[in-house]
């Protein structure tokens, strides 16, 4: 059974920082790309950042580029999202995500989400 558990969310003032973590069990993280998504009230879930299985390549949404950093520790089966210079518009529930491909289909796994609230 694959489980993703996020932690590190909370309430922070604009300009502050938070570090989200995603602990993965049931699969070896080093085999898969990992992503962070977020969903604000009344909005669709959006991709925030992605990192390849090797950690060599990262992708960031334009809205967070230069402020957020995605990383992974394959030895600990954990991923992180360092968020600096936070803005009120970053307020959302943040989810980590991996996709596990198999011969017949791909399986999508999501964490339960962690709330990030940025006050102005």
mmCIF file with all atom_site columns, C-alpha atoms in Angstrom:
data_model
loop_
_atom_site.group_PDB
_atom_site.id
_atom_site.type_symbol
_atom_site.label_atom_id
_atom_site.label_alt_id
_atom_site.label_comp_id
_atom_site.label_asym_id
_atom_site.label_entity_id
_atom_site.label_seq_id
_atom_site.pdbx_PDB_ins_code
_atom_site.Cartn_x
_atom_site.Cartn_y
_atom_site.Cartn_z
_atom_site.occupancy
_atom_site.B_iso_or_equiv
_atom_site.pdbx_formal_charge
_atom_site.auth_seq_id
_atom_site.auth_comp_id
_atom_site.auth_asym_id
_atom_site.auth_atom_id
_atom_site.pdbx_PDB_model_num
ATOM 1   C CA . UNK A 1 1   ? 0.000   0.000  0.000   1.00 0.00 ? 1   UNK A CA 1
ATOM 2   C CA . UNK A 1 2   ? 1.466   3.309  -1.102  1.00 0.00 ? 2   UNK A CA 1
ATOM 3   C CA . UNK A 1 3   ? 1.070   6.234  1.272   1.00 0.00 ? 3   UNK A CA 1
ATOM 4   C CA . UNK A 1 4   ? 2.165   9.841  0.968   1.00 0.00 ? 4   UNK A CA 1
ATOM 5   C CA . UNK A 1 5   ? 2.045   11.976 4.097   1.00 0.00 ? 5   UNK A CA 1
ATOM 6   C CA . UNK A 1 6   ? 2.674   15.714 3.956   1.00 0.00 ? 6   UNK A CA 1
ATOM 7   C CA . UNK A 1 7   ? 3.739   17.872 6.863   1.00 0.00 ? 7   UNK A CA 1
ATOM 8   C CA . UNK A 1 8   ? 5.070   21.340 7.515   1.00 0.00 ? 8   UNK A CA 1
ATOM 9   C CA . UNK A 1 9   ? 2.123   23.508 6.597   1.00 0.00 ? 9   UNK A CA 1
ATOM 10  C CA . UNK A 1 10  ? 0.857   26.302 8.793   1.00 0.00 ? 10  UNK A CA 1
ATOM 11  C CA . UNK A 1 11  ? 0.131   29.990 9.144   1.00 0.00 ? 11  UNK A CA 1
ATOM 12  C CA . UNK A 1 12  ? 2.843   32.456 8.189   1.00 0.00 ? 12  UNK A CA 1
ATOM 13  C CA . UNK A 1 13  ? 3.030   36.161 7.457   1.00 0.00 ? 13  UNK A CA 1
ATOM 14  C CA . UNK A 1 14  ? 3.718   37.423 3.978   1.00 0.00 ? 14  UNK A CA 1
ATOM 15  C CA . UNK A 1 15  ? 7.434   37.303 3.273   1.00 0.00 ? 15  UNK A CA 1
ATOM 16  C CA . UNK A 1 16  ? 7.935   34.333 5.550   1.00 0.00 ? 16  UNK A CA 1
ATOM 17  C CA . UNK A 1 17  ? 9.042   30.789 4.808   1.00 0.00 ? 17  UNK A CA 1
ATOM 18  C CA . UNK A 1 18  ? 7.776   27.259 5.244   1.00 0.00 ? 18  UNK A CA 1
ATOM 19  C CA . UNK A 1 19  ? 9.265   23.885 4.400   1.00 0.00 ? 19  UNK A CA 1
ATOM 20  C CA . UNK A 1 20  ? 6.887   21.145 3.401   1.00 0.00 ? 20  UNK A CA 1
ATOM 21  C CA . UNK A 1 21  ? 7.840   17.492 3.605   1.00 0.00 ? 21  UNK A CA 1
ATOM 22  C CA . UNK A 1 22  ? 6.332   14.428 1.967   1.00 0.00 ? 22  UNK A CA 1
ATOM 23  C CA . UNK A 1 23  ? 7.121   11.034 3.446   1.00 0.00 ? 23  UNK A CA 1
ATOM 24  C CA . UNK A 1 24  ? 6.444   8.113  1.121   1.00 0.00 ? 24  UNK A CA 1
ATOM 25  C CA . UNK A 1 25  ? 5.935   4.502  2.149   1.00 0.00 ? 25  UNK A CA 1
ATOM 26  C CA . UNK A 1 26  ? 5.155   1.426  0.131   1.00 0.00 ? 26  UNK A CA 1
ATOM 27  C CA . UNK A 1 27  ? 7.320   2.445  -2.822  1.00 0.00 ? 27  UNK A CA 1
ATOM 28  C CA . UNK A 1 28  ? 10.930  3.431  -3.343  1.00 0.00 ? 28  UNK A CA 1
ATOM 29  C CA . UNK A 1 29  ? 10.855  7.134  -4.128  1.00 0.00 ? 29  UNK A CA 1
ATOM 30  C CA . UNK A 1 30  ? 14.042  6.990  -6.170  1.00 0.00 ? 30  UNK A CA 1
ATOM 31  C CA . UNK A 1 31  ? 12.153  5.232  -8.973  1.00 0.00 ? 31  UNK A CA 1
ATOM 32  C CA . UNK A 1 32  ? 9.683   8.033  -9.644  1.00 0.00 ? 32  UNK A CA 1
ATOM 33  C CA . UNK A 1 33  ? 9.336   11.690 -10.417 1.00 0.00 ? 33  UNK A CA 1
ATOM 34  C CA . UNK A 1 34  ? 7.687   13.619 -7.617  1.00 0.00 ? 34  UNK A CA 1
ATOM 35  C CA . UNK A 1 35  ? 5.456   16.674 -7.775  1.00 0.00 ? 35  UNK A CA 1
ATOM 36  C CA . UNK A 1 36  ? 3.811   19.223 -5.525  1.00 0.00 ? 36  UNK A CA 1
ATOM 37  C CA . UNK A 1 37  ? 0.370   20.571 -6.401  1.00 0.00 ? 37  UNK A CA 1
ATOM 38  C CA . UNK A 1 38  ? -1.803  23.100 -4.629  1.00 0.00 ? 38  UNK A CA 1
ATOM 39  C CA . UNK A 1 39  ? -5.464  23.960 -4.569  1.00 0.00 ? 39  UNK A CA 1
ATOM 40  C CA . UNK A 1 40  ? -6.825  27.269 -3.366  1.00 0.00 ? 40  UNK A CA 1
ATOM 41  C CA . UNK A 1 41  ? -10.501 27.721 -2.425  1.00 0.00 ? 41  UNK A CA 1
ATOM 42  C CA . UNK A 1 42  ? -12.660 27.912 -5.518  1.00 0.00 ? 42  UNK A CA 1
ATOM 43  C CA . UNK A 1 43  ? -9.786  27.120 -7.844  1.00 0.00 ? 43  UNK A CA 1
ATOM 44  C CA . UNK A 1 44  ? -8.555  24.059 -9.666  1.00 0.00 ? 44  UNK A CA 1
ATOM 45  C CA . UNK A 1 45  ? -5.612  22.064 -8.430  1.00 0.00 ? 45  UNK A CA 1
ATOM 46  C CA . UNK A 1 46  ? -2.434  23.318 -10.086 1.00 0.00 ? 46  UNK A CA 1
ATOM 47  C CA . UNK A 1 47  ? 1.086   21.992 -10.484 1.00 0.00 ? 47  UNK A CA 1
ATOM 48  C CA . UNK A 1 48  ? 3.595   23.927 -8.397  1.00 0.00 ? 48  UNK A CA 1
ATOM 49  C CA . UNK A 1 49  ? 6.839   22.019 -8.890  1.00 0.00 ? 49  UNK A CA 1
ATOM 50  C CA . UNK A 1 50  ? 8.196   18.723 -10.149 1.00 0.00 ? 50  UNK A CA 1
ATOM 51  C CA . UNK A 1 51  ? 11.494  16.910 -9.753  1.00 0.00 ? 51  UNK A CA 1
ATOM 52  C CA . UNK A 1 52  ? 12.689  13.938 -11.761 1.00 0.00 ? 52  UNK A CA 1
ATOM 53  C CA . UNK A 1 53  ? 13.546  10.644 -10.125 1.00 0.00 ? 53  UNK A CA 1
ATOM 54  C CA . UNK A 1 54  ? 17.255  11.423 -10.301 1.00 0.00 ? 54  UNK A CA 1
ATOM 55  C CA . UNK A 1 55  ? 16.857  14.971 -9.059  1.00 0.00 ? 55  UNK A CA 1
ATOM 56  C CA . UNK A 1 56  ? 18.620  16.288 -12.158 1.00 0.00 ? 56  UNK A CA 1
ATOM 57  C CA . UNK A 1 57  ? 15.694  18.217 -13.566 1.00 0.00 ? 57  UNK A CA 1
ATOM 58  C CA . UNK A 1 58  ? 13.143  20.453 -11.891 1.00 0.00 ? 58  UNK A CA 1
ATOM 59  C CA . UNK A 1 59  ? 10.125  22.371 -13.114 1.00 0.00 ? 59  UNK A CA 1
ATOM 60  C CA . UNK A 1 60  ? 8.378   25.293 -11.434 1.00 0.00 ? 60  UNK A CA 1
ATOM 61  C CA . UNK A 1 61  ? 5.200   27.153 -12.123 1.00 0.00 ? 61  UNK A CA 1
ATOM 62  C CA . UNK A 1 62  ? 5.908   30.728 -13.149 1.00 0.00 ? 62  UNK A CA 1
ATOM 63  C CA . UNK A 1 63  ? 4.140   32.028 -10.066 1.00 0.00 ? 63  UNK A CA 1
ATOM 64  C CA . UNK A 1 64  ? 6.633   30.362 -7.698  1.00 0.00 ? 64  UNK A CA 1
ATOM 65  C CA . UNK A 1 65  ? 9.832   30.423 -9.731  1.00 0.00 ? 65  UNK A CA 1
ATOM 66  C CA . UNK A 1 66  ? 12.694  31.912 -7.745  1.00 0.00 ? 66  UNK A CA 1
ATOM 67  C CA . UNK A 1 67  ? 10.838  31.556 -4.436  1.00 0.00 ? 67  UNK A CA 1
ATOM 68  C CA . UNK A 1 68  ? 10.182  27.806 -4.095  1.00 0.00 ? 68  UNK A CA 1
ATOM 69  C CA . UNK A 1 69  ? 12.683  24.965 -4.258  1.00 0.00 ? 69  UNK A CA 1
ATOM 70  C CA . UNK A 1 70  ? 11.774  21.320 -4.686  1.00 0.00 ? 70  UNK A CA 1
ATOM 71  C CA . UNK A 1 71  ? 14.156  18.643 -3.488  1.00 0.00 ? 71  UNK A CA 1
ATOM 72  C CA . UNK A 1 72  ? 14.247  14.979 -2.607  1.00 0.00 ? 72  UNK A CA 1
ATOM 73  C CA . UNK A 1 73  ? 16.128  12.669 -0.284  1.00 0.00 ? 73  UNK A CA 1
ATOM 74  C CA . UNK A 1 74  ? 15.818  9.252  -1.854  1.00 0.00 ? 74  UNK A CA 1
ATOM 75  C CA . UNK A 1 75  ? 17.669  7.598  1.006   1.00 0.00 ? 75  UNK A CA 1
ATOM 76  C CA . UNK A 1 76  ? 14.917  8.770  3.356   1.00 0.00 ? 76  UNK A CA 1
ATOM 77  C CA . UNK A 1 77  ? 12.101  8.315  0.819   1.00 0.00 ? 77  UNK A CA 1
ATOM 78  C CA . UNK A 1 78  ? 11.144  11.933 1.425   1.00 0.00 ? 78  UNK A CA 1
ATOM 79  C CA . UNK A 1 79  ? 10.527  14.962 -0.706  1.00 0.00 ? 79  UNK A CA 1
ATOM 80  C CA . UNK A 1 80  ? 10.534  18.618 0.268   1.00 0.00 ? 80  UNK A CA 1
ATOM 81  C CA . UNK A 1 81  ? 9.233   21.945 -0.918  1.00 0.00 ? 81  UNK A CA 1
ATOM 82  C CA . UNK A 1 82  ? 11.051  24.965 0.496   1.00 0.00 ? 82  UNK A CA 1
ATOM 83  C CA . UNK A 1 83  ? 8.845   28.021 0.170   1.00 0.00 ? 83  UNK A CA 1
ATOM 84  C CA . UNK A 1 84  ? 10.368  31.466 0.676   1.00 0.00 ? 84  UNK A CA 1
ATOM 85  C CA . UNK A 1 85  ? 9.014   34.980 0.231   1.00 0.00 ? 85  UNK A CA 1
ATOM 86  C CA . UNK A 1 86  ? 5.509   33.672 0.659   1.00 0.00 ? 86  UNK A CA 1
ATOM 87  C CA . UNK A 1 87  ? 2.606   35.729 -0.606  1.00 0.00 ? 87  UNK A CA 1
ATOM 88  C CA . UNK A 1 88  ? -1.085  35.684 0.360   1.00 0.00 ? 88  UNK A CA 1
ATOM 89  C CA . UNK A 1 89  ? -1.843  34.188 -3.050  1.00 0.00 ? 89  UNK A CA 1
ATOM 90  C CA . UNK A 1 90  ? 0.212   31.138 -2.066  1.00 0.00 ? 90  UNK A CA 1
ATOM 91  C CA . UNK A 1 91  ? -2.524  30.236 0.421   1.00 0.00 ? 91  UNK A CA 1
ATOM 92  C CA . UNK A 1 92  ? -3.791  26.774 -0.503  1.00 0.00 ? 92  UNK A CA 1
ATOM 93  C CA . UNK A 1 93  ? -3.775  23.114 0.412   1.00 0.00 ? 93  UNK A CA 1
ATOM 94  C CA . UNK A 1 94  ? -0.538  21.602 -0.829  1.00 0.00 ? 94  UNK A CA 1
ATOM 95  C CA . UNK A 1 95  ? -0.382  17.989 -2.020  1.00 0.00 ? 95  UNK A CA 1
ATOM 96  C CA . UNK A 1 96  ? 2.523   15.770 -2.965  1.00 0.00 ? 96  UNK A CA 1
ATOM 97  C CA . UNK A 1 97  ? 2.055   13.334 -5.806  1.00 0.00 ? 97  UNK A CA 1
ATOM 98  C CA . UNK A 1 98  ? 3.772   10.461 -7.558  1.00 0.00 ? 98  UNK A CA 1
ATOM 99  C CA . UNK A 1 99  ? 2.719   8.425  -10.563 1.00 0.00 ? 99  UNK A CA 1
ATOM 100 C CA . UNK A 1 100 ? 3.608   4.745  -10.645 1.00 0.00 ? 100 UNK A CA 1
ATOM 101 C CA . UNK A 1 101 ? 3.557   3.252  -14.144 1.00 0.00 ? 101 UNK A CA 1
ATOM 102 C CA . UNK A 1 102 ? 2.844   -0.422 -14.663 1.00 0.00 ? 102 UNK A CA 1
ATOM 103 C CA . UNK A 1 103 ? 2.447   -2.578 -17.747 1.00 0.00 ? 103 UNK A CA 1
ATOM 104 C CA . UNK A 1 104 ? -1.325  -2.142 -17.787 1.00 0.00 ? 104 UNK A CA 1
ATOM 105 C CA . UNK A 1 105 ? -1.919  1.333  -16.381 1.00 0.00 ? 105 UNK A CA 1
ATOM 106 C CA . UNK A 1 106 ? -0.470  4.195  -14.397 1.00 0.00 ? 106 UNK A CA 1
ATOM 107 C CA . UNK A 1 107 ? -1.384  4.632  -10.742 1.00 0.00 ? 107 UNK A CA 1
ATOM 108 C CA . UNK A 1 108 ? -1.650  8.103  -9.232  1.00 0.00 ? 108 UNK A CA 1
ATOM 109 C CA . UNK A 1 109 ? -0.933  8.583  -5.540  1.00 0.00 ? 109 UNK A CA 1
ATOM 110 C CA . UNK A 1 110 ? -1.715  11.719 -3.557  1.00 0.00 ? 110 UNK A CA 1
ATOM 111 C CA . UNK A 1 111 ? -1.074  12.757 -0.016  1.00 0.00 ? 111 UNK A CA 1
ATOM 112 C CA . UNK A 1 112 ? -3.862  14.035 2.198   1.00 0.00 ? 112 UNK A CA 1
ATOM 113 C CA . UNK A 1 113 ? -2.680  17.619 1.840   1.00 0.00 ? 113 UNK A CA 1
ATOM 114 C CA . UNK A 1 114 ? -1.292  20.208 4.200   1.00 0.00 ? 114 UNK A CA 1
ATOM 115 C CA . UNK A 1 115 ? -2.771  23.678 4.637   1.00 0.00 ? 115 UNK A CA 1
ATOM 116 C CA . UNK A 1 116 ? -0.602  26.711 3.978   1.00 0.00 ? 116 UNK A CA 1
ATOM 117 C CA . UNK A 1 117 ? -2.055  30.072 4.951   1.00 0.00 ? 117 UNK A CA 1
ATOM 118 C CA . UNK A 1 118 ? -0.182  33.307 4.263   1.00 0.00 ? 118 UNK A CA 1
ATOM 119 C CA . UNK A 1 119 ? -1.497  36.411 5.971   1.00 0.00 ? 119 UNK A CA 1
ATOM 120 C CA . UNK A 1 120 ? -0.955  39.892 4.580   1.00 0.00 ? 120 UNK A CA 1
#
